[in-house]
CSV table of C-alpha atoms in Angstrom, one decimal:
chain,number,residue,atom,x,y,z
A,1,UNK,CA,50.7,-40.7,21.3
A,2,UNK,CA,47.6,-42.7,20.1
A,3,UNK,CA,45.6,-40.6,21.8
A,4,UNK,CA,46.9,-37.4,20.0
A,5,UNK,CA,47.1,-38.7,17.2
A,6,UNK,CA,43.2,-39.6,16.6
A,7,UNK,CA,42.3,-36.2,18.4
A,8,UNK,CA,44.5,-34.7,15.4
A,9,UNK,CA,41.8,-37.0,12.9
A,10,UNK,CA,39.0,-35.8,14.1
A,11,UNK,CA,39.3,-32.1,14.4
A,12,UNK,CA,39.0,-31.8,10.7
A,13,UNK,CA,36.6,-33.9,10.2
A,14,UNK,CA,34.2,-32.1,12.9
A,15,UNK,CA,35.5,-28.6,11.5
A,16,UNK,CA,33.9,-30.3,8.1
A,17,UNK,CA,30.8,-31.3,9.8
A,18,UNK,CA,30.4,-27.8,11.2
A,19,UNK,CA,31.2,-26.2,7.9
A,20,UNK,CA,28.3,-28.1,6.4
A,21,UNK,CA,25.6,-27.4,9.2
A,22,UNK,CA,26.2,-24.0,8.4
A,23,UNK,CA,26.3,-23.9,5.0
A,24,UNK,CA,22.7,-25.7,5.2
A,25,UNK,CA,21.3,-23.2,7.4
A,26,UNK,CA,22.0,-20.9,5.3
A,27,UNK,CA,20.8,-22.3,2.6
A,28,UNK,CA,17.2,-22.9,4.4
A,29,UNK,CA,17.4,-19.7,5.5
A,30,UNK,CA,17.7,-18.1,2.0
A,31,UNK,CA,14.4,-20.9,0.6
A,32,UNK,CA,12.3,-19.6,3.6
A,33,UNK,CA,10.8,-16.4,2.0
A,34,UNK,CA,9.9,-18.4,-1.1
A,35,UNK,CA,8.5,-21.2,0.3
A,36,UNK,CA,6.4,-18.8,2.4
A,37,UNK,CA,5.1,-17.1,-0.6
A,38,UNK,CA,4.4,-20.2,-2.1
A,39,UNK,CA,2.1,-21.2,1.0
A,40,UNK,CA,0.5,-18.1,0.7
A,41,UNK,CA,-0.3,-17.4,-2.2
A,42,UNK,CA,-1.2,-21.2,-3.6
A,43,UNK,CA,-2.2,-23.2,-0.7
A,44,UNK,CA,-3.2,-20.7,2.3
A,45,UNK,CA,-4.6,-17.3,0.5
A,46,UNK,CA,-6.7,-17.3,3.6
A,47,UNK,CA,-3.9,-16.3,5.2
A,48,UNK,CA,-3.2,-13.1,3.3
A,49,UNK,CA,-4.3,-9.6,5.5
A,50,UNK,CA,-7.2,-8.0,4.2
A,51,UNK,CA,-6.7,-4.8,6.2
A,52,UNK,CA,-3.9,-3.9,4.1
A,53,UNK,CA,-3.6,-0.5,2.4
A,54,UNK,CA,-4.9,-1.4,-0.8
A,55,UNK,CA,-7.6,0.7,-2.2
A,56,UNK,CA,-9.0,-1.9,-4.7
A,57,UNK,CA,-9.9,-5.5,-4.0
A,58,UNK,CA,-7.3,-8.3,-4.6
A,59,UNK,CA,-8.3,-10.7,-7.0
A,60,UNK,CA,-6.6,-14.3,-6.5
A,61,UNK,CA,-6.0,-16.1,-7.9
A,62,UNK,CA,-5.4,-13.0,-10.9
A,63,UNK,CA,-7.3,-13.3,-14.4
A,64,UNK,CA,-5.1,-14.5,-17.3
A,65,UNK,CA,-5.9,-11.7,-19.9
A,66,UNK,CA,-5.9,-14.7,-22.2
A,67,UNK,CA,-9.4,-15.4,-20.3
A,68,UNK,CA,-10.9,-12.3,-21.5
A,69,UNK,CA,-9.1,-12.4,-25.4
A,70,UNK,CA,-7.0,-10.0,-24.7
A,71,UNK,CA,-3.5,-10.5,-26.2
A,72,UNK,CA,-1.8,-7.6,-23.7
A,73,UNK,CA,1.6,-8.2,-25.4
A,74,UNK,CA,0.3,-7.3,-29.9
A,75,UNK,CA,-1.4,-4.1,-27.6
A,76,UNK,CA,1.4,-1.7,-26.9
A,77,UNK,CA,5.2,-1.8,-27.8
A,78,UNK,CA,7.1,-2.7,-24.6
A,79,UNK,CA,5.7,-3.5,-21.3
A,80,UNK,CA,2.7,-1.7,-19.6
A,81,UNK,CA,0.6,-1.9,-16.7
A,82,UNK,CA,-3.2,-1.4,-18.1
A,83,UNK,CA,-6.7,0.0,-16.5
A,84,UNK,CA,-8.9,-2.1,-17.8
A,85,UNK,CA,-13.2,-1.0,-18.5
A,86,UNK,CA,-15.4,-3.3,-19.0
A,87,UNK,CA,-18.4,-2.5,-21.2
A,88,UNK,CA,-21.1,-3.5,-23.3
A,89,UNK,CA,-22.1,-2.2,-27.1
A,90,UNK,CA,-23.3,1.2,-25.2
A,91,UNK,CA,-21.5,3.0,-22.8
A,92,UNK,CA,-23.5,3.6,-20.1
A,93,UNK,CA,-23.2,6.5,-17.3
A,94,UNK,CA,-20.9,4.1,-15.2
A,95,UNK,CA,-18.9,3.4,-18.1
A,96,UNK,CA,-18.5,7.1,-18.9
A,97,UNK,CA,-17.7,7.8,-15.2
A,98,UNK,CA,-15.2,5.0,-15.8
A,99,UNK,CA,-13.6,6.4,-18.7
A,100,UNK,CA,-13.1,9.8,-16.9
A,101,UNK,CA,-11.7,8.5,-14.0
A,102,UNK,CA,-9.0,6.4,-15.2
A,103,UNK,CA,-7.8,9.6,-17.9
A,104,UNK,CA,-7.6,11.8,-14.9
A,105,UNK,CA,-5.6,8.7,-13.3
A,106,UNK,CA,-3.2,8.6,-16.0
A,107,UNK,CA,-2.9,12.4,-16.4
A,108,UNK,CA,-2.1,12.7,-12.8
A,109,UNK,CA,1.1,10.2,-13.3
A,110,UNK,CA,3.0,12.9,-14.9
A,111,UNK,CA,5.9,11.7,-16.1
A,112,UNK,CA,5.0,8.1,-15.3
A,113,UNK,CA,1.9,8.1,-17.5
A,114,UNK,CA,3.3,6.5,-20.7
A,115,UNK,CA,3.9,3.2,-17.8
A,116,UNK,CA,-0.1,2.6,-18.0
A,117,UNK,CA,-3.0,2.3,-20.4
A,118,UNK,CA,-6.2,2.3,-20.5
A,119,UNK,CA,-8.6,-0.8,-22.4
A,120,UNK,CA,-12.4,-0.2,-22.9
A,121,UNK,CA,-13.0,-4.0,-23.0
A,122,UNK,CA,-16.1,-4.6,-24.4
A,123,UNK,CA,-18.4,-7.9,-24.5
A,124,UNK,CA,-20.4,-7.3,-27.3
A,125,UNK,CA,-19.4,-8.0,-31.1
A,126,UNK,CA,-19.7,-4.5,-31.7
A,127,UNK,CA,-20.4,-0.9,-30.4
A,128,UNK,CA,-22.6,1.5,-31.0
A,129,UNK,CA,-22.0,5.3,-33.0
A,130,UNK,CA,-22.5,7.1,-30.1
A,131,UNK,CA,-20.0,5.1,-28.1
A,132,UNK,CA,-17.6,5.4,-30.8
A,133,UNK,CA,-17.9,8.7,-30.9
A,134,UNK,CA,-17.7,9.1,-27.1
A,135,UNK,CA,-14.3,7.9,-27.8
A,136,UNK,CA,-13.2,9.4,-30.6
A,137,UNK,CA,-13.7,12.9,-29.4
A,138,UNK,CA,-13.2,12.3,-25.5
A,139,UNK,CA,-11.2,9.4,-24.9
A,140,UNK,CA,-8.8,9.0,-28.1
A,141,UNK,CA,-5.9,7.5,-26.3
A,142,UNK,CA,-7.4,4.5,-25.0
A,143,UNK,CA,-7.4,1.1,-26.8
A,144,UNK,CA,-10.6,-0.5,-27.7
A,145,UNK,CA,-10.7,-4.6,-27.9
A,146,UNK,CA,-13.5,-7.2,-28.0
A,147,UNK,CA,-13.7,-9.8,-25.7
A,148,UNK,CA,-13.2,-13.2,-27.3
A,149,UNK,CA,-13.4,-15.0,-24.1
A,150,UNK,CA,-15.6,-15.4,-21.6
A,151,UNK,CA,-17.5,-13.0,-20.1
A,152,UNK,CA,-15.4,-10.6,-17.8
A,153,UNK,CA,-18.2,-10.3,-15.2
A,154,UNK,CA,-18.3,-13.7,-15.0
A,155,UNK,CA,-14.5,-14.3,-13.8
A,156,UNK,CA,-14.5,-11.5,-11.2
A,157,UNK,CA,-17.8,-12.4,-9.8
A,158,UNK,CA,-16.4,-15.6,-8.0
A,159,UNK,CA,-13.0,-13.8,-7.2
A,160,UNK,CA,-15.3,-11.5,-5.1
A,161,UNK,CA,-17.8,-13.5,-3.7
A,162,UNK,CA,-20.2,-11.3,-5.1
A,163,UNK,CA,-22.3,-10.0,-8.5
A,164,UNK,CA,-20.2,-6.4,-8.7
A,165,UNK,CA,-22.4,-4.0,-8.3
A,166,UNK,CA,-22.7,-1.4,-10.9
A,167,UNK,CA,-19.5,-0.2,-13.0
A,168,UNK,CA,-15.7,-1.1,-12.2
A,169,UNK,CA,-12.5,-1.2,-13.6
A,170,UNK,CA,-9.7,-3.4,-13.2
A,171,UNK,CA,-5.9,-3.0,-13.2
A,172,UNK,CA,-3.8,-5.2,-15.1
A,173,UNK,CA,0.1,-5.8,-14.6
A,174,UNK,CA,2.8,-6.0,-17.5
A,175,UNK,CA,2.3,-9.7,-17.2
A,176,UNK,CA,-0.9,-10.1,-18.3
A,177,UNK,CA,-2.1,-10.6,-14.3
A,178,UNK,CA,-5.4,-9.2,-13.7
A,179,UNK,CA,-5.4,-8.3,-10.2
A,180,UNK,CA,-7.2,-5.3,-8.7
A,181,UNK,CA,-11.1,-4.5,-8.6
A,182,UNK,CA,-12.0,-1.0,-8.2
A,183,UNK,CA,-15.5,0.2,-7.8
A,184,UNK,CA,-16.3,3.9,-9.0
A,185,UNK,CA,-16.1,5.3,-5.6
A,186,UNK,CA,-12.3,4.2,-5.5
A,187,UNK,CA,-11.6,5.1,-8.7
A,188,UNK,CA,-10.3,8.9,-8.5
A,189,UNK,CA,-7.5,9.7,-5.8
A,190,UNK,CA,-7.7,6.6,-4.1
A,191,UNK,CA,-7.0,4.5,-7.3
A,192,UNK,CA,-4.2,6.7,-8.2
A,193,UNK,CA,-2.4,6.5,-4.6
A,194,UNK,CA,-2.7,2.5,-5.7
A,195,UNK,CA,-1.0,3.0,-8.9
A,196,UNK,CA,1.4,5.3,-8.1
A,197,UNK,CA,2.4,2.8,-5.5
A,198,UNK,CA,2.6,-0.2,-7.6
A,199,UNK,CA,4.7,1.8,-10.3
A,200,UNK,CA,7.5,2.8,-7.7
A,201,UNK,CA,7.7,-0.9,-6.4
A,202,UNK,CA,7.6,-2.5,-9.7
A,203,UNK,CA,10.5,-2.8,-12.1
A,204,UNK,CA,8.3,-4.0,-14.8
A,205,UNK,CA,5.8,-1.8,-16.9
């Protein structure tokens, strides 16, 4: 009867125990993809494929846009994703390929268009009257802001490994993350399949 009796005991208590390993499991189970991402992103970026199918570079860790003065959130009402052109007080042939390619970008979106914009982002204090011009008649839609901060060259340049080489543009998410380096010979059709990409997984911008 003793015997039966402490059998009786323990079968609730090692149901309970069983209950709880379970519930832990799946409690690691549901941390693992963050903690992951954490590793990755913060303490192994090494680890990160670079054959993916990115068309630009990956910057990491991303620009603030805070860096480079720009205040992404006074720009535009609501959320958007930006293209971003670095230039100087002229706008030199790479920067007027620049401009072209990212309004044929944004024209090709369609219906998504109004999701990005486009920021010549210029180092100098001012520009000149031909530049100004250049966008007045040509490029009337995108934003023009001074850089307040440092140098934008100078951010990316470390990110790459390397002095970029020639003109480039950079893609900045809703957040103010600037993440993508594209040189001009990625900047047409292969920019856009990037885009249009990032604007179907994201649910911001």
């Amino acid at each position: 009867m003793n015997d039966l009796a402490t059998k009786l005991d323990q079968e609730p208590e090692q149901h309970l125990t069983k209950t709880r390993i379970k519930l832990s499991v799946i409690f690691l189970m549901s941390l693992a993809p963050f903690v992951l991402a954490y590793i990755v992103f913060f303490v192994k970026p090494e680890w990160i494929p670079t054959g993916t199918t990115n068309q630009g570079e990956l910057l990491l860790p991303p620009i603030q846009a805070s860096e480079v003065g720009i205040d992404h959130k006074a720009l535009f009402e609501g959320d958007r994703w930006m293209l971003l052109i670095p230039a100087g007080s002229e706008c030199h042939q790479g920067c007027v390929d620049a401009l072209y390619y990212t309004r044929q970008v944004k024209t090709a979106l369609g219906k998504e268009a109004d999701r990005i914009e486009r920021i010549v982002v210029s180092d100098a204090t001012n520009i000149s009257s031909k530049f100004q011009t250049l966008l007045q008649q040509e490029h009337k839609h995108a934003r023009l802001v001074f850089n307040s901060g440092v140098a934008i060259s100078a951010l990316v340049e470390p990110l790459l490994g390397r002095e970029p080489d020639g003109a480039y543009i950079l893609l900045m998410d809703p957040n103010g993350n600037i993440m993508m380096f594209y040189t001009l010979d990625k900047a047409g059709k292969l920019m856009l399949k990037d885009v249009k990409h990032l604007l179907k997984a994201s649910n911001i911008g």
